[in-house]
Short mmCIF file of C-alpha atoms in Angstrom, two decimals:
data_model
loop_
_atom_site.label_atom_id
_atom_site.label_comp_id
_atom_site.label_asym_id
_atom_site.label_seq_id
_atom_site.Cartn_x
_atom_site.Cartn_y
_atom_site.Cartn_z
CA UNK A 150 126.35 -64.08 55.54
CA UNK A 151 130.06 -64.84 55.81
CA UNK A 152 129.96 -66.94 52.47
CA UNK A 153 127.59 -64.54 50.26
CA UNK A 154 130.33 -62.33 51.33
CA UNK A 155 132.74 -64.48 50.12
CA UNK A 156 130.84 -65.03 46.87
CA UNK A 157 130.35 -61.39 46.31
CA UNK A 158 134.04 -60.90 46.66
CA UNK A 159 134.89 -63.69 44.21
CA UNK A 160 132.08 -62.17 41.47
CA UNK A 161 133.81 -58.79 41.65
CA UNK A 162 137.11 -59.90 41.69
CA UNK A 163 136.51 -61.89 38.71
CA UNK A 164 134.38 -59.38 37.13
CA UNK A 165 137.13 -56.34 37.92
CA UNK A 166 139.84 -58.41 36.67
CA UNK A 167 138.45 -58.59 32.74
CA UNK A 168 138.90 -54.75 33.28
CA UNK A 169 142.82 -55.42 34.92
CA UNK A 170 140.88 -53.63 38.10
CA UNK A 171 141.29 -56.65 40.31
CA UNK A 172 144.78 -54.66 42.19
CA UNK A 173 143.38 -50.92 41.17
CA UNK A 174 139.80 -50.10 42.80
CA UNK A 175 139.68 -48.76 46.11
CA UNK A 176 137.88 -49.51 48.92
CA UNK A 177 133.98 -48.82 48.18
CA UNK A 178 131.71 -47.93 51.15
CA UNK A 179 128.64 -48.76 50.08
CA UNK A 180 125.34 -46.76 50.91
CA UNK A 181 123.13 -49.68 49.39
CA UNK A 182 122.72 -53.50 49.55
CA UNK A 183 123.29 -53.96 45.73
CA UNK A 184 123.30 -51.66 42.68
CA UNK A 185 119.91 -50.96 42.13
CA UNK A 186 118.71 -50.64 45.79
CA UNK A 187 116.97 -46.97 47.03
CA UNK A 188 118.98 -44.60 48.97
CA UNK A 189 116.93 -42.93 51.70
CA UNK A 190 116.78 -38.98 50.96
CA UNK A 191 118.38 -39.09 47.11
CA UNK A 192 117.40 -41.91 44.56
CA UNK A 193 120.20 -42.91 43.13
CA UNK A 194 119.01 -44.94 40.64
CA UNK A 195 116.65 -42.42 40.00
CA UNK A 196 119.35 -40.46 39.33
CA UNK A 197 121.27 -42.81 36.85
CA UNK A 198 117.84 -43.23 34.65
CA UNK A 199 117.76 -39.47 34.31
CA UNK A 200 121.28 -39.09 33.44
CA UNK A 201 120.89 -41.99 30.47
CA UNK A 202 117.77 -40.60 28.98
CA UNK A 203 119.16 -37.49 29.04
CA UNK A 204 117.09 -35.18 31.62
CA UNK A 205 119.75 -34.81 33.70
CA UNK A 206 122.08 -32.81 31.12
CA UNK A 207 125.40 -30.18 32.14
CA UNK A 208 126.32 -32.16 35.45
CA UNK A 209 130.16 -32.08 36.11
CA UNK A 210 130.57 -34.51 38.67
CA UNK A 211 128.33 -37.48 40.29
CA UNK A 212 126.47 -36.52 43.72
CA UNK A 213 128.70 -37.03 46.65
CA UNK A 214 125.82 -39.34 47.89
CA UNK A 215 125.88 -41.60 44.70
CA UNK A 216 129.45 -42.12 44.73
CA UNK A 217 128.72 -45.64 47.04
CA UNK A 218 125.44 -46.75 44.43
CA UNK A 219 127.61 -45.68 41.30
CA UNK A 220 130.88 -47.34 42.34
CA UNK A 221 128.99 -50.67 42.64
CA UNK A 222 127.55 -50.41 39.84
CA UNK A 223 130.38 -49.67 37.52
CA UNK A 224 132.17 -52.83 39.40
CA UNK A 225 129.46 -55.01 40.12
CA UNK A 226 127.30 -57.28 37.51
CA UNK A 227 124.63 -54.29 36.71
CA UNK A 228 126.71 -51.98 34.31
CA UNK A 229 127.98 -55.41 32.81
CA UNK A 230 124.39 -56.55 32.42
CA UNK A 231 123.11 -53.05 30.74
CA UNK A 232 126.24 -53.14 28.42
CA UNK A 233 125.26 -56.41 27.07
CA UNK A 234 121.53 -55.76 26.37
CA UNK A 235 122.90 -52.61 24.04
CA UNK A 236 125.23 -54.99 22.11
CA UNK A 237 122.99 -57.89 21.87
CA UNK A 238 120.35 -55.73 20.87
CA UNK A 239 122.82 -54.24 17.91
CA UNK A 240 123.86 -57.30 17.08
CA UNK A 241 120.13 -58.95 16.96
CA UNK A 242 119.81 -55.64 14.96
CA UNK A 243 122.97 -56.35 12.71
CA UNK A 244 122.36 -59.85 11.44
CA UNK A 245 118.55 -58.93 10.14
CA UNK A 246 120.34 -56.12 8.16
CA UNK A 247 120.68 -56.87 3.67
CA UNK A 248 124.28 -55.38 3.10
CA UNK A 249 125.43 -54.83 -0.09
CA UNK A 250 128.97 -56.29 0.64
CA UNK A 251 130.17 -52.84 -1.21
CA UNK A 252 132.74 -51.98 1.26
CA UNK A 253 130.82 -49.05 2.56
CA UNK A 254 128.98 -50.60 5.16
CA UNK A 255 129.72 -49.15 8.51
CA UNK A 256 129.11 -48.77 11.92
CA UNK A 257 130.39 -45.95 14.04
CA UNK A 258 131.99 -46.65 17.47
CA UNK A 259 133.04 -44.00 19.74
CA UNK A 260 136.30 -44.67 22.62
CA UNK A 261 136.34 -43.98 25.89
CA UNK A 262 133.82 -45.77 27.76
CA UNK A 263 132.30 -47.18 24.29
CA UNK A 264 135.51 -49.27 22.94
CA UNK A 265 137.85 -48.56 25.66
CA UNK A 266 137.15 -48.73 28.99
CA UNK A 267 138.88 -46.17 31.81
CA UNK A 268 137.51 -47.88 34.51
CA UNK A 269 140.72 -48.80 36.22
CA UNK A 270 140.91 -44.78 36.34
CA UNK A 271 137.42 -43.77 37.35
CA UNK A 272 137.90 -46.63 39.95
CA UNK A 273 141.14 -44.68 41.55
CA UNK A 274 139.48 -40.97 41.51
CA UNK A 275 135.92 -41.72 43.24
CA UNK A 276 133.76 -42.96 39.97
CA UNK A 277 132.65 -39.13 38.39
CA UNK A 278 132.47 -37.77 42.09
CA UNK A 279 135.98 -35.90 41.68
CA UNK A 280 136.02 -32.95 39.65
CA UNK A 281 137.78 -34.14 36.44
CA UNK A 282 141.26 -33.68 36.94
CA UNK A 283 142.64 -33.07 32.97
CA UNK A 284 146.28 -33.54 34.11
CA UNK A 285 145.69 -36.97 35.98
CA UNK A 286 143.31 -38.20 33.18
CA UNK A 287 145.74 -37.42 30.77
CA UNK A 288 148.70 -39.40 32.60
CA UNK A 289 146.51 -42.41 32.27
CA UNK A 290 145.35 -41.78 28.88
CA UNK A 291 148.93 -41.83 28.14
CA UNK A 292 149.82 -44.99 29.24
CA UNK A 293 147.90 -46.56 27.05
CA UNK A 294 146.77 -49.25 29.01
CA UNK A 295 142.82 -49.01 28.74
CA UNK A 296 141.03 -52.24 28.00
CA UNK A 297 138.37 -52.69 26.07
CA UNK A 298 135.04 -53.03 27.13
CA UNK A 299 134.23 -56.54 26.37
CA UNK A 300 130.37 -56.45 25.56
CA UNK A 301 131.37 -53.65 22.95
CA UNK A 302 134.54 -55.78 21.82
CA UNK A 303 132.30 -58.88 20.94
CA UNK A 304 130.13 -56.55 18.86
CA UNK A 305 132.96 -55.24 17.15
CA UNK A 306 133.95 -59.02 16.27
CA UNK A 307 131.08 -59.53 14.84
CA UNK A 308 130.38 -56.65 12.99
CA UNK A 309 133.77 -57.69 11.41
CA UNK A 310 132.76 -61.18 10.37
CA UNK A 311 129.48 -59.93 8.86
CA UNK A 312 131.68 -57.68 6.49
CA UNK A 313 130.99 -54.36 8.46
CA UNK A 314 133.50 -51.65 8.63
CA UNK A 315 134.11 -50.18 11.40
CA UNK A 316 134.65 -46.47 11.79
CA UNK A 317 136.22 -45.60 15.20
CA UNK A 318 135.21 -41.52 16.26
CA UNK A 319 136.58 -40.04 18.77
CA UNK A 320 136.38 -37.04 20.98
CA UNK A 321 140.60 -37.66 22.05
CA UNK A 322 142.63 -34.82 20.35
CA UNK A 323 144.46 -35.54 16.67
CA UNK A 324 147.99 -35.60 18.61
CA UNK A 325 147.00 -38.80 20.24
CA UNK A 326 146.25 -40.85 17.01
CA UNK A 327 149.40 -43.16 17.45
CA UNK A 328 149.15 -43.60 20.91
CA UNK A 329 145.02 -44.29 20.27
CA UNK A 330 145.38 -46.61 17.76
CA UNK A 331 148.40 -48.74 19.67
CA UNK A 332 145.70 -48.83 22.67
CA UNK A 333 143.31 -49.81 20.64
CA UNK A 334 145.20 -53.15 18.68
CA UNK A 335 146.68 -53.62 21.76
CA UNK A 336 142.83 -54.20 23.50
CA UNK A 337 141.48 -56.36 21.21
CA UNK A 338 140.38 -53.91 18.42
CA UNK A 339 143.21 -54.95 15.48
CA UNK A 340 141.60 -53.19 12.59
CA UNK A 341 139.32 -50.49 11.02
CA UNK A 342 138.42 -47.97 8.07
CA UNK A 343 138.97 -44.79 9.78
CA UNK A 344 140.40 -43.74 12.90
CA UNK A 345 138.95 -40.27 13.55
CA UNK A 346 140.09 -38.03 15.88
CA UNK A 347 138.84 -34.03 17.00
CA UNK A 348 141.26 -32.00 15.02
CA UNK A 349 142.01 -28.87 16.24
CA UNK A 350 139.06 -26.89 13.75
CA UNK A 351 136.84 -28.01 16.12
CA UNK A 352 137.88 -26.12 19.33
CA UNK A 353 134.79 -25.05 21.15
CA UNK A 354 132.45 -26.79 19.18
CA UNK A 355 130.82 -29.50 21.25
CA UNK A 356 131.02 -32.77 20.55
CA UNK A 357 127.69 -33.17 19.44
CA UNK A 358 128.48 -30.82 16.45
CA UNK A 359 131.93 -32.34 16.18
CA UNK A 360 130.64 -36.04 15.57
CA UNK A 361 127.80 -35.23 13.69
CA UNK A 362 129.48 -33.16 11.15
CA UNK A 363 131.85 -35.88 10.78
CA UNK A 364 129.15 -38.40 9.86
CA UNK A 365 127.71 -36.22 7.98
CA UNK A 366 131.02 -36.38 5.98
CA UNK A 367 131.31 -40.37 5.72
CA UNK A 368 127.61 -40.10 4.64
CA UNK A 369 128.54 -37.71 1.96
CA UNK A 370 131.91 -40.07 1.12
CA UNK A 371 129.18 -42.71 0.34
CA UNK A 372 129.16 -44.58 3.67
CA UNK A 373 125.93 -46.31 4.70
CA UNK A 374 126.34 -45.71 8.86
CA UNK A 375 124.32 -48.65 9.53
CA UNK A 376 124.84 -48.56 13.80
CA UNK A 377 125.87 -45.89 15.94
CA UNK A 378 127.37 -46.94 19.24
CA UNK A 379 128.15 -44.57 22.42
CA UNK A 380 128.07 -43.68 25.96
CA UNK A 381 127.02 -40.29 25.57
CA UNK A 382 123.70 -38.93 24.03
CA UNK A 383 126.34 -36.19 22.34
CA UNK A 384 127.49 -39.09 20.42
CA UNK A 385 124.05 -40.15 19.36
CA UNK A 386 122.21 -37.39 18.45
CA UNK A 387 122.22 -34.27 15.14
CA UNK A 388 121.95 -34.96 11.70
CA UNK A 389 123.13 -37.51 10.60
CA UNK A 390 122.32 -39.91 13.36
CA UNK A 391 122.78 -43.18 11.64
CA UNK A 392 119.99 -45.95 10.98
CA UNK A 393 120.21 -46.86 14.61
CA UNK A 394 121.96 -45.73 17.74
CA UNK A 395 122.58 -48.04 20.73
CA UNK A 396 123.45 -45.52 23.91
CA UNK A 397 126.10 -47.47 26.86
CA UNK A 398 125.59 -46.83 29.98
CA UNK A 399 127.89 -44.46 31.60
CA UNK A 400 126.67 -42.53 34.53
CA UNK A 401 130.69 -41.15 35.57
CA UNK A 402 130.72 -38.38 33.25
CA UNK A 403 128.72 -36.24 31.03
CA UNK A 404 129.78 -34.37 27.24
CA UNK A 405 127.97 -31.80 26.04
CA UNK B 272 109.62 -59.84 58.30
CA UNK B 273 105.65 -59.44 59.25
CA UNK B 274 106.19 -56.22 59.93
CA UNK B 275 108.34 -55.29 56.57
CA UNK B 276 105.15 -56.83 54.60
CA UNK B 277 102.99 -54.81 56.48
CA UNK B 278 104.49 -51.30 56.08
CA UNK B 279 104.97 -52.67 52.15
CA UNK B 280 101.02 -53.16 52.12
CA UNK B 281 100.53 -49.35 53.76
CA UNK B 282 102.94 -47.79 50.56
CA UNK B 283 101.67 -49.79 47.89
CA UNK B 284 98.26 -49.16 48.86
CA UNK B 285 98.81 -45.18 49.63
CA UNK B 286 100.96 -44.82 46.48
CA UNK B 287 98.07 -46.78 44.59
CA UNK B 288 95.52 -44.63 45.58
CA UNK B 289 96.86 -41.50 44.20
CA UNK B 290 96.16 -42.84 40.98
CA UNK B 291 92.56 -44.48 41.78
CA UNK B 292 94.56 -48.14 41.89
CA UNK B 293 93.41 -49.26 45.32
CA UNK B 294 90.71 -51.58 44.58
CA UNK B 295 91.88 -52.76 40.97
CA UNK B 296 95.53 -54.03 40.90
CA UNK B 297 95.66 -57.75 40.63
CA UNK B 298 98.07 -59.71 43.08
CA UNK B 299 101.47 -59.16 41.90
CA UNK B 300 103.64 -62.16 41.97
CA UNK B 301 107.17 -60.47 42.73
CA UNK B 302 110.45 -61.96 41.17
CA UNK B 303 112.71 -59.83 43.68
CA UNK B 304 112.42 -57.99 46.73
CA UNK B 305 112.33 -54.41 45.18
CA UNK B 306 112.06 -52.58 42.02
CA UNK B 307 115.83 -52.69 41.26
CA UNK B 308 116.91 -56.13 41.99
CA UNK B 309 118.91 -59.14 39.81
CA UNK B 310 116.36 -61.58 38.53
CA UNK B 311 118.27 -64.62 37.82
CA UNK B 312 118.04 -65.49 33.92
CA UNK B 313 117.21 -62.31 33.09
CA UNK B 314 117.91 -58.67 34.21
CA UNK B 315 114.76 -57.23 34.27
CA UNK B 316 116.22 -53.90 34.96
CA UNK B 317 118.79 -54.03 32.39
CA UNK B 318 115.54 -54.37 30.11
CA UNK B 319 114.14 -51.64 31.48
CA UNK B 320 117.17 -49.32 31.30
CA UNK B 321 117.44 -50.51 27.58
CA UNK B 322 113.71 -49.54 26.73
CA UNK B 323 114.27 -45.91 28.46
CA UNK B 324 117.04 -45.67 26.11
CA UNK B 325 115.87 -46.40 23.41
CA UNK B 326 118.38 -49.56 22.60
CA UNK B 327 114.88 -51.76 22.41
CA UNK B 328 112.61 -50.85 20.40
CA UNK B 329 109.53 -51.76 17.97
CA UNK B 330 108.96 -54.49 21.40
CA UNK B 331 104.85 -55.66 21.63
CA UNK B 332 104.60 -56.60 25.12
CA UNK B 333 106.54 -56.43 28.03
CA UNK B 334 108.97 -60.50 28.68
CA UNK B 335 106.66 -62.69 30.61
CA UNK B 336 109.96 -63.02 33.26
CA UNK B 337 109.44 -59.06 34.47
CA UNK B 338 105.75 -58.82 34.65
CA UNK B 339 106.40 -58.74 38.49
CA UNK B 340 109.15 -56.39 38.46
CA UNK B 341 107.35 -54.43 35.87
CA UNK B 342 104.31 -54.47 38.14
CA UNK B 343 106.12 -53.65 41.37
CA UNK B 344 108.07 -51.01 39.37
CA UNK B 345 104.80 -49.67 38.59
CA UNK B 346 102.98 -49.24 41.19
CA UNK B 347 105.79 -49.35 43.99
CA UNK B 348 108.11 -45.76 44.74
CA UNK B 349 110.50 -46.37 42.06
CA UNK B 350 108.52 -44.95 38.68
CA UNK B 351 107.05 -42.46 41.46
CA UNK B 352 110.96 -41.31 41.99
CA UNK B 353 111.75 -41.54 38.49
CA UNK B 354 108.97 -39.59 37.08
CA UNK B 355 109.74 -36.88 39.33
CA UNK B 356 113.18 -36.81 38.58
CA UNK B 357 112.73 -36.10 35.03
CA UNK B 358 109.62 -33.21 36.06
CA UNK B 359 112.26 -31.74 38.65
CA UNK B 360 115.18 -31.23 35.90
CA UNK B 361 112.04 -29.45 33.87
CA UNK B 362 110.78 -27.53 36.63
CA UNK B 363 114.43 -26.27 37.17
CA UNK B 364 115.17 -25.63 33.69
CA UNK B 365 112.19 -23.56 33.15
CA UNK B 366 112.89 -21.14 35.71
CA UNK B 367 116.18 -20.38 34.39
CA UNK B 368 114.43 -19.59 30.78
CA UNK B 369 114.13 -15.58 29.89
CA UNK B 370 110.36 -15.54 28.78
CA UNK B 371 109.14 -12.99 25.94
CA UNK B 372 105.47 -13.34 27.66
CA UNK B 373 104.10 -12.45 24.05
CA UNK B 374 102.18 -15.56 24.50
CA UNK B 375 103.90 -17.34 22.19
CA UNK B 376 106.22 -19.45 24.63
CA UNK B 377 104.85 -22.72 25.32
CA UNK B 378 105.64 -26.62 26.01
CA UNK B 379 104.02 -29.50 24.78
CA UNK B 380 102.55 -32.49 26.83
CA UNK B 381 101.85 -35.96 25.62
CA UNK B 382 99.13 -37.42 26.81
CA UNK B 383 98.67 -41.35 27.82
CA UNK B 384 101.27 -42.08 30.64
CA UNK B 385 102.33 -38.25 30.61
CA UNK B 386 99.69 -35.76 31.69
CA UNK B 387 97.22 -38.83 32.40
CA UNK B 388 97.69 -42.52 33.85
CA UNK B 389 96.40 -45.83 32.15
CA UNK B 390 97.96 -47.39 35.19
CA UNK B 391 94.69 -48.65 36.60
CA UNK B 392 93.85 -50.34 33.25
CA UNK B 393 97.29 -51.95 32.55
CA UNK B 394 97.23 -52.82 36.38
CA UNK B 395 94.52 -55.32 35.61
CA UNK B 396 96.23 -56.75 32.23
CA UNK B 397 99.75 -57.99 33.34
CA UNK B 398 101.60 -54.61 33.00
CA UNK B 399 102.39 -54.55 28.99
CA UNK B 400 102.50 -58.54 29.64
CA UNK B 401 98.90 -59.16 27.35
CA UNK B 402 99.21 -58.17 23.82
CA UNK B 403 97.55 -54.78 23.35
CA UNK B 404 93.42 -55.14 23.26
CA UNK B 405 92.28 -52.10 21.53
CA UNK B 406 88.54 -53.03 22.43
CA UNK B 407 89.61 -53.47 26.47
CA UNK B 408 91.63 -50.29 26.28
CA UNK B 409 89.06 -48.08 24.78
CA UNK B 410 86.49 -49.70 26.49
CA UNK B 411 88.68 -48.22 29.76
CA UNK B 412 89.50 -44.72 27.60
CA UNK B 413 85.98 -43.89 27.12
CA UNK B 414 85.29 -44.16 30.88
CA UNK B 415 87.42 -40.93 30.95
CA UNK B 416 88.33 -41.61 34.57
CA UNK B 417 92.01 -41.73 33.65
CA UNK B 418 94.08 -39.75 36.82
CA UNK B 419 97.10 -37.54 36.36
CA UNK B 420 100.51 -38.33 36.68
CA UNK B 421 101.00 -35.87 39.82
CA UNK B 422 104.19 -35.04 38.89
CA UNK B 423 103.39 -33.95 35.69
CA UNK B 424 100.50 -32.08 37.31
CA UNK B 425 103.11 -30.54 39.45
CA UNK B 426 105.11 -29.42 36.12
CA UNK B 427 101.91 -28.23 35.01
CA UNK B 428 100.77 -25.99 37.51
CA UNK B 429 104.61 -24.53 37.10
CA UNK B 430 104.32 -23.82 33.77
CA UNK B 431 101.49 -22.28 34.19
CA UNK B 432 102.20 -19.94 36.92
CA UNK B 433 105.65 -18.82 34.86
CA UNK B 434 103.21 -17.66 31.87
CA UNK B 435 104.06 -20.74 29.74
CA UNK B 436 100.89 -21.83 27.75
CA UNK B 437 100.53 -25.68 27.29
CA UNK B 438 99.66 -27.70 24.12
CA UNK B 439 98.21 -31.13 24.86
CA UNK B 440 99.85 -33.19 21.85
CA UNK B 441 98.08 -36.91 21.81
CA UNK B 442 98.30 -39.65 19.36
CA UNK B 443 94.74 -40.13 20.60
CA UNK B 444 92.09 -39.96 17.61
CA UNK B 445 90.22 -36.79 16.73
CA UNK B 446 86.54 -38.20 17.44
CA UNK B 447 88.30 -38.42 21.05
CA UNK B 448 88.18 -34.85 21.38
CA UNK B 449 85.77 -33.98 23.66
CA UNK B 450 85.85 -37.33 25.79
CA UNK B 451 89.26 -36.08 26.81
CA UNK B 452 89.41 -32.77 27.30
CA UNK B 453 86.73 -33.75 30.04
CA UNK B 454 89.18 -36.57 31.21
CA UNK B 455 92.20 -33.72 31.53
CA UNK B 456 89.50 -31.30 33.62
CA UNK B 457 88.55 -33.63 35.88
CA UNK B 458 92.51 -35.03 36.44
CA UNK B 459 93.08 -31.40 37.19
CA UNK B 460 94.67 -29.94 34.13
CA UNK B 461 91.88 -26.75 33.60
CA UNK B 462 93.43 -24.82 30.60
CA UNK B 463 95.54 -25.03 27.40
CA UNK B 464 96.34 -23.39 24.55
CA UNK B 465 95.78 -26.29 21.92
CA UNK B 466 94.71 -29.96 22.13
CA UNK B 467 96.25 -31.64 18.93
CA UNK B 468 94.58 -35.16 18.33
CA UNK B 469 95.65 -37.52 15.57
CA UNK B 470 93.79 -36.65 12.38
CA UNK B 471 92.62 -39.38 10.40
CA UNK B 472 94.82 -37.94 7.56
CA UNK B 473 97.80 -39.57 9.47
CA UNK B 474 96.62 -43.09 9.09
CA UNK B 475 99.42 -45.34 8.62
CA UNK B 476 101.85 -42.72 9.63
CA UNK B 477 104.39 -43.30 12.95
CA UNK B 478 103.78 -41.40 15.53
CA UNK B 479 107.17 -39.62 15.55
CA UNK B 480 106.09 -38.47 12.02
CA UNK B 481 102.69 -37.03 13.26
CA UNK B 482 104.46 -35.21 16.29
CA UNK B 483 107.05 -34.02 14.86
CA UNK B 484 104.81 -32.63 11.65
CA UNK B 485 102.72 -31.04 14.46
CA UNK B 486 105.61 -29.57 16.05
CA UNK B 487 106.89 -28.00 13.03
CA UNK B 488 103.41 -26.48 12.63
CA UNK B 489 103.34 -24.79 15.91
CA UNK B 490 106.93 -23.72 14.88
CA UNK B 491 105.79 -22.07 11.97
CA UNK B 492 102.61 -20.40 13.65
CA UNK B 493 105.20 -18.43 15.96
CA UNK B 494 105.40 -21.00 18.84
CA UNK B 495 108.64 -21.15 20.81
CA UNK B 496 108.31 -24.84 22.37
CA UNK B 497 111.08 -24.60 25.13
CA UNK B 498 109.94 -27.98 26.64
CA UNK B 499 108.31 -31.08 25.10
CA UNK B 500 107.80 -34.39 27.51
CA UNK B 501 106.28 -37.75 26.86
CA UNK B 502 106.81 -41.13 28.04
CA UNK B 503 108.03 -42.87 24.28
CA UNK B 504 110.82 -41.52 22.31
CA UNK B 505 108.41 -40.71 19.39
CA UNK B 506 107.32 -38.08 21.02
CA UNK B 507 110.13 -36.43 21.94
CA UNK B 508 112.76 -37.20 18.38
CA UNK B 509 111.95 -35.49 14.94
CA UNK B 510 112.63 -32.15 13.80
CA UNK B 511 112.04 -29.94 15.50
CA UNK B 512 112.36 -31.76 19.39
CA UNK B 513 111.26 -28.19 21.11
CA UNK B 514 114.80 -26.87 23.16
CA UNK B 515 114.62 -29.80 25.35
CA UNK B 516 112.98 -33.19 25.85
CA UNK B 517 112.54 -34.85 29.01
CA UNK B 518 111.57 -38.83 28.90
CA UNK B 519 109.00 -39.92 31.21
CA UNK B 520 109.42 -43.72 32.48
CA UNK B 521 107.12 -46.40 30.35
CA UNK B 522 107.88 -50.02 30.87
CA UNK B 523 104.69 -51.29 29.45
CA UNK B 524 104.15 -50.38 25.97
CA UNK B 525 106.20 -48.98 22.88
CA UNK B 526 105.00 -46.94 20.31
CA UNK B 527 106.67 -45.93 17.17
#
């Protein structure tokens, strides 16, 4: 008991620290043996599966009584595991794909929690069961210190090396483009073809209008969207969708 | 430990027999301890969570690894808990609708592993494990013992009672007509608007084009489809979707 302890400790430590978590999460209190186990009176891996097939839609913050399950499974091997099956699966996807090698081949990635990772935030303000808190997200935002999320970071690579462009779209306001784009070289992510951010002509639209008008605009500008990459069903679904979407798990948070 | 089997037996056996299972589901030869748990070499969940969002596809039978989870997913509390997530976010949308009650507001049902179970047949072929046997399967369809899923039976009943008119929507064949609109009478489900089977003039057509052709049809005829649910993702994505989808769980086969 004492040493699968000891191992458990050793796998999240190691697993936290390709986040920079390993000094940042706080102490979990666990309501389950492992991330997928049942909680008596609230499933909350029930729970999760609605959220990411999108039945569970307009929730502001995680269920008090999830906080344990989700917190475990943000840190421990299961979201790591479901990250990688949506980026192997894109890039099993990618290399059976003809390109033309026109330079218009692209793949659309959204940020936070897609490319970037705020874990190391989430972690510190109780995983999605906190109200969100604009002020302190922002003050971490602004550090820009999030890493990237290392499943979607390997796809990136080798969407690169096939001769994909990538197209980076992003629900962050326009005044953060120099801070986004420092963040983002700075994690891993050294180039793209377009860095778009939600300008201000799109207050009160959601993001689902947002992004998809926006594809529909690299569409018109003669890009082929080839893969569509997100953590929110907002940025995977209206016209134009892409040839295929590949939805991260992310059960902290929902946009509309 | 003789004990934990034995209270195992008791629910597998009690949830079985809500869906006629008792006496037919082979021995399952478990991987892990419970629905959600790490198999070594492969993450049979993270494949799961991957099919149910749709970052898998065009699959032909379930990995040979996760027959056992698949199997004690299946039959165990988990898709039980799942499936009634998804009806529960329906029920609860549907009573904060404003109905016309013209008789033109309705919701549309998939069949196979949405208003009725298969679960007894794929219980005795390995889960989605076998390759698809069209001559075994219909040999089980034309029995036209197939039970409901109660919790769609539950959403059902709801509907009904609210004034919302159902319309059965089934990639089963036309000259299946009559065999199951006996099947859905005896599972429970006594009335319905329309029952839309394929027509032979979508041979070689997906099934997301059928549906959502069908859809659009009941769109033009007046039909306000507030709520569409189904089990694959080609029944619930196409123009129009009906104002909101909800994704039943289906580990065991994919259709296009």
């Amino acid at each position: 008991m004492l040493l699968l302890f000891f191992l458990a400790t050793i796998v999240v430590a190691s697993q936290g620290s390709d986040l920079g978590l390993s000094h940042q999460i706080h102490l979990l209190t666990p309501k389950s043996g492992s991330g997928g186990d049942y909680v008596p009176g609230l499933s909350c891996l029930s729970w999760r599966l609605g959220v990411e097939t999108r039945n569970i839609i307009g929730w502001t913050t995680v269920p008090k009584e999830c906080e344990g399950y989700v917190g475990h499974y943000m840190i421990g091997h299961q979201y790591r595991e479901d990250s990688k099956v949506a980026t192997n699966q894109a890039i099993v996807y990618v290399k059976s794909l003809k390109l033309t090698g026109d330079g218009k081949d692209v793949w659309v990635f959204d940020i936070d929690e897609t490319s970037l990772s705020n874990l190391p935030y989430y972690a510190a303000h109780g995983f999605g069961v906190e109200p969100y808190n604009s002020t302190l997200f922002n003050q971490w935002v602004n550090k820009g210190k999030a890493p990237a999320l290392p499943e979607s970071l390997k796809l990136y690579k080798n969407l690169l090396s096939l001769g994909i462009k990538v197209i980076f779209l992003t629900g962050r306001p326009e005044d953060l483009r120099n801070l986004t784009a420092t963040n983002l070289k700075h994690a891993g992510y050294h180039t793209w073809e377009k860095l778009i951010l939600k300008a201000s002509s799109y207050t009160g639209k959601t993001a689902l209008e947002y992004k998809s008008t926006e594809r529909k605009k690299l569409e018109k500008n003669g890009y082929r969207i080839f893969g569509n990459i997100g953590d929110q069903w907002s940025d995977l679904l209206g016209t134009p969708t892409g040839n295929r979407t590949f939805k991260l798990p992310d059960p902290m948070y929902y946009i509309s």
